Amino acid sequence: MFDTWVLRRPAFFILPSIVIIVALLMSASSTLALSFLSLFLTKLKTFLPVSYFNTTTTSPISTLTTTPTTSPITSTTTTASQPTKMPKAPVYFFSHGGPDVQYNTTHPVYPVLQSIGREITQKVKPSAVVVFSAHWQPENVGPDEIHVNNAEKTDLIYDFFGFPPHFYKATFPSTGSPSLASHIISLLSNSGIHAKGLTRGLDHGVFSGFNVAFPPTTNPLTVPLVQVSLFNSENPLSHFKLGEAVSSLRDQNIVIICTGMTVHNLRDMRLAFGRSEPMPYSVSFDNALKEATEQTDPEKRKEEMVKVLKRPDARQAHPWMDHLMPLYIAAGAAGEDRGKQTWTMHEASFAWAQYRFVELPEESK
């Protein structure tokens, strides 16, 4: 009963103690006094509610602990708790392959995409996903216009031909977000990029690879998914700017995924698949791209990635740069975060490099 009564009336305990402290401070041994006071205040916090130490009114406690000089008291009693800053969501680049990737379970990329998908859903746990696909460059528009899918429900676009009938029955459950799409359009407009919303299905640059990374039965993507187009151009700096314009989405734990291929030459595919070794440019260009993308300084990275497009093997690796531009969007969205090639494979006239921009917590230890 007495202990409870004391705790209800802190002044009964505090005021006599203050008298003792003041007497000690006036003694010759100031070091002993300060040490005793530090210990006393530490113990006192265990008895009193936090509100007694966070009050905005003047009190004997605040008077004694807010001295501007450095002392054991200030070092032990004025430490403010700071909120933990959450890291930005990662940015990913998927080499997505063709529409057969979701059916070819023996291909080496299959378990790689599965692993990346689990990383996203189980470690990152995003609030939404924004995707840029090589297969959406708006037609009949200028080179400076971006389209955003603002529909909540959309179909799939089977943007390929010559495949078995079941390829055209593929599904991928997803839900869009009109509000997120509107926010993206605002971000683009604020960066001087002309953008508009419309309804469009998901192309195979999204649903084929996503069916491997996020299989609906075992690792479903249960957050909103919004697709944004590329520019209808091969301008790497424009695509860097596009990535920079949406980079703030990462502060909201929104994962940005850009899909394409690091080497993509359909023209040479028939010739290349008869070879036991990949086409030489598949190796040389993919390696040069890795060196440029993994630059630690963001400005140096941009500079080197632009230089890569001037290499003699660049047009062999990409007769048209649509499958490479998403990597430039990813680098722009990454900002200060370094890019890392997490896996690659050179096959025929293709390269399958996968990239992630930002270190995950276990990698930074």
Coordinates of C-alpha atoms in Angstrom, one line a residue:
M1 CA 0.0 0.0 0.0
F2 CA 2.7 2.5 0.9
D3 CA 4.7 1.8 -2.4
T4 CA 1.6 2.4 -4.4
W5 CA 0.8 5.6 -2.5
V6 CA 4.3 6.9 -3.2
L7 CA 4.1 6.2 -6.9
R8 CA 0.8 8.0 -7.0
R9 CA 2.5 11.1 -5.4
P10 CA 5.9 11.5 -7.0
A11 CA 6.5 14.7 -5.1
F12 CA 6.6 12.8 -1.8
F13 CA 9.6 10.9 -3.2
I14 CA 11.2 13.6 -5.4
L15 CA 11.4 16.7 -3.2
P16 CA 13.3 15.2 -0.3
S17 CA 15.7 13.7 -2.8
I18 CA 16.3 17.0 -4.4
V19 CA 17.4 18.4 -1.1
I20 CA 20.0 15.7 -0.8
I21 CA 21.2 16.3 -4.4
V22 CA 21.5 20.1 -3.9
A23 CA 23.5 19.4 -0.7
L24 CA 25.9 17.1 -2.6
L25 CA 26.3 19.6 -5.4
M26 CA 27.4 22.2 -2.9
S27 CA 29.9 19.9 -1.4
A28 CA 33.6 19.9 -2.4
S29 CA 33.4 16.7 -4.3
S30 CA 31.4 17.8 -7.4
T31 CA 32.5 14.6 -9.3
L32 CA 30.9 12.4 -6.6
A33 CA 27.8 14.6 -6.6
L34 CA 27.4 14.4 -10.4
S35 CA 27.9 10.6 -10.4
F36 CA 25.3 10.2 -7.6
L37 CA 22.9 12.4 -9.5
S38 CA 23.3 10.5 -12.7
L39 CA 22.7 7.2 -10.9
F40 CA 19.7 8.7 -9.0
L41 CA 18.0 10.0 -12.2
T42 CA 18.5 6.7 -14.0
K43 CA 16.9 4.8 -11.1
L44 CA 14.1 7.3 -10.8
K45 CA 13.0 6.7 -14.5
T46 CA 12.3 3.1 -13.6
F47 CA 9.7 4.2 -10.9
L48 CA 8.0 7.1 -12.7
P49 CA 5.8 7.3 -15.8
V50 CA 7.5 8.5 -19.0
S51 CA 5.3 11.6 -18.9
Y52 CA 7.2 13.0 -16.0
F53 CA 10.3 13.3 -18.1
N54 CA 8.6 14.5 -21.3
T55 CA 6.7 17.4 -19.8
T56 CA 6.9 20.8 -21.4
T57 CA 6.5 22.6 -18.1
T58 CA 9.4 23.7 -15.9
S59 CA 10.1 21.2 -13.1
P60 CA 13.0 20.4 -10.7
I61 CA 13.9 17.5 -13.0
S62 CA 14.0 19.5 -16.2
T63 CA 16.0 22.2 -14.4
L64 CA 18.6 19.8 -13.3
T65 CA 18.9 17.8 -16.6
T66 CA 19.0 20.5 -19.3
T67 CA 22.3 22.1 -18.5
P68 CA 24.1 23.2 -21.6
T69 CA 27.5 22.0 -20.5
T70 CA 28.7 18.4 -21.2
S71 CA 28.4 16.2 -18.2
P72 CA 27.6 12.7 -17.2
I73 CA 24.0 13.9 -16.5
T74 CA 23.4 15.2 -20.0
S75 CA 25.0 12.2 -21.6
T76 CA 22.6 9.9 -19.8
T77 CA 19.4 11.8 -19.6
T78 CA 19.0 13.9 -22.7
T79 CA 19.3 11.2 -25.4
A80 CA 16.2 11.5 -27.6
S81 CA 14.8 8.4 -29.3
Q82 CA 14.9 8.8 -33.0
P83 CA 12.5 7.0 -35.3
T84 CA 14.1 4.3 -37.5
K85 CA 14.2 5.4 -41.1
M86 CA 13.0 2.6 -43.3
P87 CA 15.2 1.9 -46.4
K88 CA 13.8 2.6 -49.8
A89 CA 12.2 -0.2 -51.7
P90 CA 14.5 -1.9 -54.2
V91 CA 14.4 -1.4 -58.0
Y92 CA 14.6 -4.6 -60.2
F93 CA 15.4 -5.3 -63.8
F94 CA 14.0 -8.6 -65.1
S95 CA 15.3 -10.2 -68.2
H96 CA 11.9 -11.7 -68.9
G97 CA 12.5 -13.9 -72.0
G98 CA 9.8 -14.9 -74.4
P99 CA 6.2 -16.1 -73.8
D100 CA 7.5 -19.6 -73.3
V101 CA 9.4 -18.7 -70.1
Q102 CA 6.5 -19.5 -67.9
Y103 CA 6.2 -23.0 -69.4
N104 CA 9.8 -23.9 -69.7
T105 CA 10.4 -25.0 -66.2
T106 CA 13.8 -26.6 -67.0
H107 CA 15.3 -23.4 -68.3
P108 CA 18.0 -22.1 -65.9
V109 CA 16.3 -18.7 -65.5
Y110 CA 13.1 -20.3 -64.1
P111 CA 14.4 -20.9 -60.6
V112 CA 16.2 -17.5 -60.7
L113 CA 13.0 -15.6 -61.3
Q114 CA 11.2 -17.7 -58.7
S115 CA 13.8 -16.7 -56.1
I116 CA 13.6 -13.1 -57.0
G117 CA 9.8 -13.2 -56.7
R118 CA 10.0 -14.8 -53.2
E119 CA 12.5 -12.1 -52.2
I120 CA 10.1 -9.4 -53.2
T121 CA 7.0 -10.9 -51.5
Q122 CA 8.6 -12.3 -48.4
K123 CA 11.5 -9.9 -47.7
V124 CA 10.6 -6.6 -49.3
K125 CA 6.8 -7.0 -48.8
P126 CA 5.9 -4.0 -51.0
S127 CA 2.8 -1.9 -50.7
A128 CA 2.4 -2.0 -54.6
V129 CA 4.4 -2.8 -57.7
V130 CA 5.0 -0.5 -60.7
V131 CA 6.2 -2.2 -63.8
F132 CA 7.8 -0.9 -67.0
S133 CA 7.9 -3.4 -69.9
A134 CA 9.8 -3.4 -73.1
H135 CA 6.6 -4.3 -74.9
W136 CA 4.8 -1.0 -74.2
Q137 CA 6.1 1.9 -76.4
P138 CA 3.0 4.0 -77.3
E139 CA 2.3 4.0 -81.0
N140 CA 1.3 7.1 -83.0
V141 CA 2.5 9.5 -80.3
G142 CA 5.5 11.8 -80.0
P143 CA 8.8 10.6 -78.5
D144 CA 8.1 12.5 -75.2
E145 CA 4.7 11.0 -74.1
I146 CA 4.1 8.3 -71.5
H147 CA 1.0 6.3 -70.9
V148 CA -0.1 4.9 -67.6
N149 CA -2.6 2.0 -67.1
N150 CA -5.2 3.5 -64.8
A151 CA -7.7 0.7 -64.8
E152 CA -8.4 -1.5 -61.8
K153 CA -9.1 -4.6 -63.9
T154 CA -7.5 -5.4 -67.2
D155 CA -7.1 -8.3 -69.6
L156 CA -3.8 -9.7 -70.9
I157 CA -2.4 -8.8 -74.3
Y158 CA -1.0 -11.8 -76.2
D159 CA 1.5 -9.8 -78.2
F160 CA 3.2 -12.7 -80.0
F161 CA 2.4 -15.1 -82.8
G162 CA 3.4 -18.6 -83.9
F163 CA 3.2 -20.3 -80.5
P164 CA 1.0 -23.3 -79.3
P165 CA -2.6 -22.6 -78.6
H166 CA -2.3 -22.8 -74.8
F167 CA 0.0 -19.9 -74.8
Y168 CA -3.0 -17.7 -75.7
K169 CA -4.9 -19.0 -72.7
A170 CA -2.4 -17.8 -70.2
T171 CA -3.8 -15.9 -67.2
F172 CA -2.3 -13.7 -64.5
P173 CA -4.5 -12.3 -61.7
S174 CA -3.8 -8.7 -60.9
T175 CA -5.5 -5.6 -59.6
G176 CA -4.6 -2.1 -60.7
S177 CA -4.9 1.1 -58.7
P178 CA -6.5 4.2 -60.3
S179 CA -5.3 6.3 -57.4
L180 CA -1.6 5.1 -57.7
A181 CA -1.8 5.6 -61.5
S182 CA -3.1 9.2 -60.9
H183 CA -0.2 9.8 -58.5
I184 CA 2.3 8.5 -61.1
I185 CA 0.9 10.9 -63.7
S186 CA 1.3 13.8 -61.3
L187 CA 4.9 12.8 -60.6
L188 CA 5.6 12.7 -64.3
S189 CA 3.9 16.0 -65.0
N190 CA 5.9 17.6 -62.2
S191 CA 9.1 16.4 -63.9
G192 CA 8.0 17.9 -67.2
I193 CA 7.0 14.6 -68.8
H194 CA 3.7 14.6 -70.7
A195 CA 1.6 11.6 -69.4
K196 CA -1.9 10.4 -69.6
G197 CA -3.9 7.5 -68.2
L198 CA -5.7 4.9 -70.2
T199 CA -6.9 1.3 -70.0
R200 CA -4.6 -1.3 -71.4
G201 CA -4.0 -5.0 -70.8
L202 CA -0.8 -6.5 -69.4
D203 CA 1.6 -7.6 -72.2
H204 CA 3.8 -10.7 -72.1
G205 CA 6.8 -8.7 -70.9
V206 CA 4.9 -8.5 -67.6
F207 CA 2.7 -11.6 -67.3
S208 CA 5.1 -14.2 -68.7
G209 CA 7.9 -13.5 -66.3
F210 CA 5.5 -12.6 -63.4
N211 CA 3.9 -16.0 -63.7
V212 CA 7.3 -17.5 -62.8
A213 CA 8.2 -14.9 -60.2
F214 CA 4.7 -14.7 -58.7
P215 CA 2.9 -17.9 -59.4
P216 CA -0.7 -17.4 -58.2
T217 CA -0.9 -20.7 -56.3
T218 CA 2.4 -20.6 -54.4
N219 CA 3.7 -17.0 -54.3
P220 CA 0.9 -14.6 -55.4
L221 CA 1.4 -10.9 -55.9
T222 CA -1.4 -9.6 -53.7
V223 CA -0.7 -5.9 -53.9
P224 CA -1.8 -3.4 -56.6
L225 CA 0.1 -3.6 -59.9
V226 CA 0.3 -0.6 -62.3
Q227 CA 2.0 -0.7 -65.6
V228 CA 3.7 2.4 -67.2
S229 CA 4.9 2.7 -70.8
L230 CA 8.4 3.5 -72.1
F231 CA 9.0 6.4 -74.4
N232 CA 8.6 5.6 -78.0
S233 CA 12.3 6.3 -78.5
E234 CA 15.8 4.9 -77.9
N235 CA 17.0 7.9 -76.0
P236 CA 18.7 6.6 -72.8
L237 CA 18.7 10.0 -71.1
S238 CA 15.0 10.3 -71.5
H239 CA 14.5 7.0 -69.9
F240 CA 16.9 7.9 -67.1
K241 CA 14.7 11.0 -66.5
L242 CA 11.6 8.8 -66.5
G243 CA 13.1 6.6 -63.8
E244 CA 14.1 9.7 -61.7
A245 CA 10.6 11.1 -62.0
V246 CA 9.0 8.0 -60.3
S247 CA 11.9 7.3 -57.8
S248 CA 10.0 8.8 -54.9
L249 CA 7.5 5.9 -55.1
R250 CA 10.2 3.9 -53.4
D251 CA 9.8 5.9 -50.2
Q252 CA 6.3 4.4 -50.0
N253 CA 7.7 0.9 -50.2
I254 CA 6.5 0.6 -53.8
V255 CA 8.8 -1.7 -55.8
I256 CA 9.7 -0.7 -59.3
I257 CA 10.3 -3.6 -61.8
C258 CA 11.6 -2.9 -65.3
T259 CA 11.5 -5.8 -67.7
G260 CA 13.4 -6.4 -71.0
M261 CA 16.6 -8.3 -71.9
T262 CA 20.2 -7.3 -71.6
V263 CA 20.9 -8.8 -75.1
H264 CA 17.9 -9.3 -77.5
N265 CA 18.4 -10.1 -81.1
L266 CA 15.5 -11.9 -82.7
R267 CA 17.0 -11.5 -86.1
D268 CA 19.9 -13.8 -85.3
M269 CA 17.9 -16.3 -83.3
R270 CA 17.5 -18.9 -85.9
L271 CA 21.2 -18.9 -86.7
A272 CA 22.3 -18.7 -83.1
F273 CA 20.3 -21.6 -81.8
G274 CA 22.2 -24.0 -84.0
R275 CA 25.5 -23.0 -82.3
S276 CA 27.0 -24.7 -79.3
E277 CA 28.3 -21.3 -78.1
P278 CA 26.4 -18.0 -77.7
M279 CA 26.9 -15.3 -80.3
P280 CA 30.1 -13.3 -79.3
Y281 CA 28.2 -10.1 -78.8
S282 CA 25.9 -11.8 -76.3
V283 CA 28.9 -12.1 -74.0
S284 CA 30.8 -9.0 -74.8
F285 CA 27.9 -6.5 -74.6
D286 CA 26.4 -8.1 -71.5
N287 CA 29.8 -7.9 -69.7
A288 CA 30.3 -4.3 -70.7
L289 CA 26.8 -3.4 -69.6
K290 CA 27.4 -5.1 -66.2
E291 CA 30.6 -3.0 -65.7
A292 CA 28.7 0.2 -66.5
T293 CA 25.6 -0.5 -64.4
E294 CA 27.6 -1.5 -61.4
Q295 CA 29.5 1.8 -61.1
T296 CA 29.2 3.1 -57.6
D297 CA 28.9 6.8 -58.4
P298 CA 25.4 7.5 -59.9
E299 CA 26.7 10.1 -62.4
K300 CA 29.5 7.9 -63.5
R301 CA 27.0 5.1 -63.9
K302 CA 24.8 7.2 -66.1
E303 CA 27.8 8.3 -68.2
E304 CA 29.1 4.8 -68.7
M305 CA 25.7 3.3 -69.5
V306 CA 25.3 5.9 -72.2
K307 CA 28.7 5.1 -73.6
V308 CA 27.8 1.4 -73.8
L309 CA 25.3 2.2 -76.5
K310 CA 28.1 3.5 -78.7
R311 CA 30.0 0.2 -78.7
P312 CA 30.4 -1.6 -82.0
D313 CA 28.5 -4.6 -80.7
A314 CA 25.6 -2.5 -79.4
R315 CA 23.5 -2.8 -82.5
Q316 CA 24.2 -6.5 -82.7
A317 CA 23.0 -7.0 -79.2
H318 CA 20.0 -4.7 -79.8
P319 CA 18.9 -4.0 -83.3
W320 CA 16.2 -2.0 -81.6
M321 CA 16.8 -0.7 -78.1
D322 CA 13.3 -1.4 -76.7
H323 CA 14.4 -4.3 -74.5
L324 CA 17.3 -2.3 -73.1
M325 CA 15.6 1.0 -72.2
P326 CA 13.9 -0.5 -69.1
L327 CA 17.4 -0.9 -67.5
Y328 CA 18.0 2.8 -67.9
I329 CA 14.6 3.5 -66.2
A330 CA 15.7 1.3 -63.4
A331 CA 19.1 3.1 -63.0
G332 CA 17.3 6.4 -63.0
A333 CA 14.9 5.3 -60.3
A334 CA 17.7 3.9 -58.2
G335 CA 19.2 7.3 -57.6
E336 CA 22.2 6.9 -55.2
D337 CA 21.6 3.2 -54.8
R338 CA 24.1 0.9 -56.5
G339 CA 23.1 -1.6 -59.1
K340 CA 24.2 -5.3 -58.8
Q341 CA 23.9 -8.0 -61.4
T342 CA 22.5 -10.9 -59.4
W343 CA 22.6 -13.5 -62.3
T344 CA 23.2 -13.8 -66.0
M345 CA 23.3 -16.3 -68.8
H346 CA 24.5 -16.1 -72.4
E347 CA 22.3 -18.1 -74.7
A348 CA 22.3 -17.9 -78.5
S349 CA 21.6 -14.3 -79.4
F350 CA 20.3 -13.3 -75.9
A351 CA 21.6 -12.5 -72.5
W352 CA 19.5 -13.0 -69.4
A353 CA 21.0 -10.6 -66.8
Q354 CA 19.0 -9.8 -63.7
Y355 CA 19.7 -6.7 -61.7
R356 CA 18.7 -5.3 -58.3
F357 CA 19.4 -1.7 -57.2
V358 CA 19.8 -1.4 -53.4
E359 CA 21.4 -3.8 -50.9
L360 CA 19.0 -5.9 -48.8
P361 CA 19.6 -5.8 -45.0
E362 CA 21.5 -9.1 -44.8
E363 CA 23.9 -8.1 -47.6
S364 CA 24.9 -4.8 -46.0
K365 CA 26.1 -6.5 -42.7

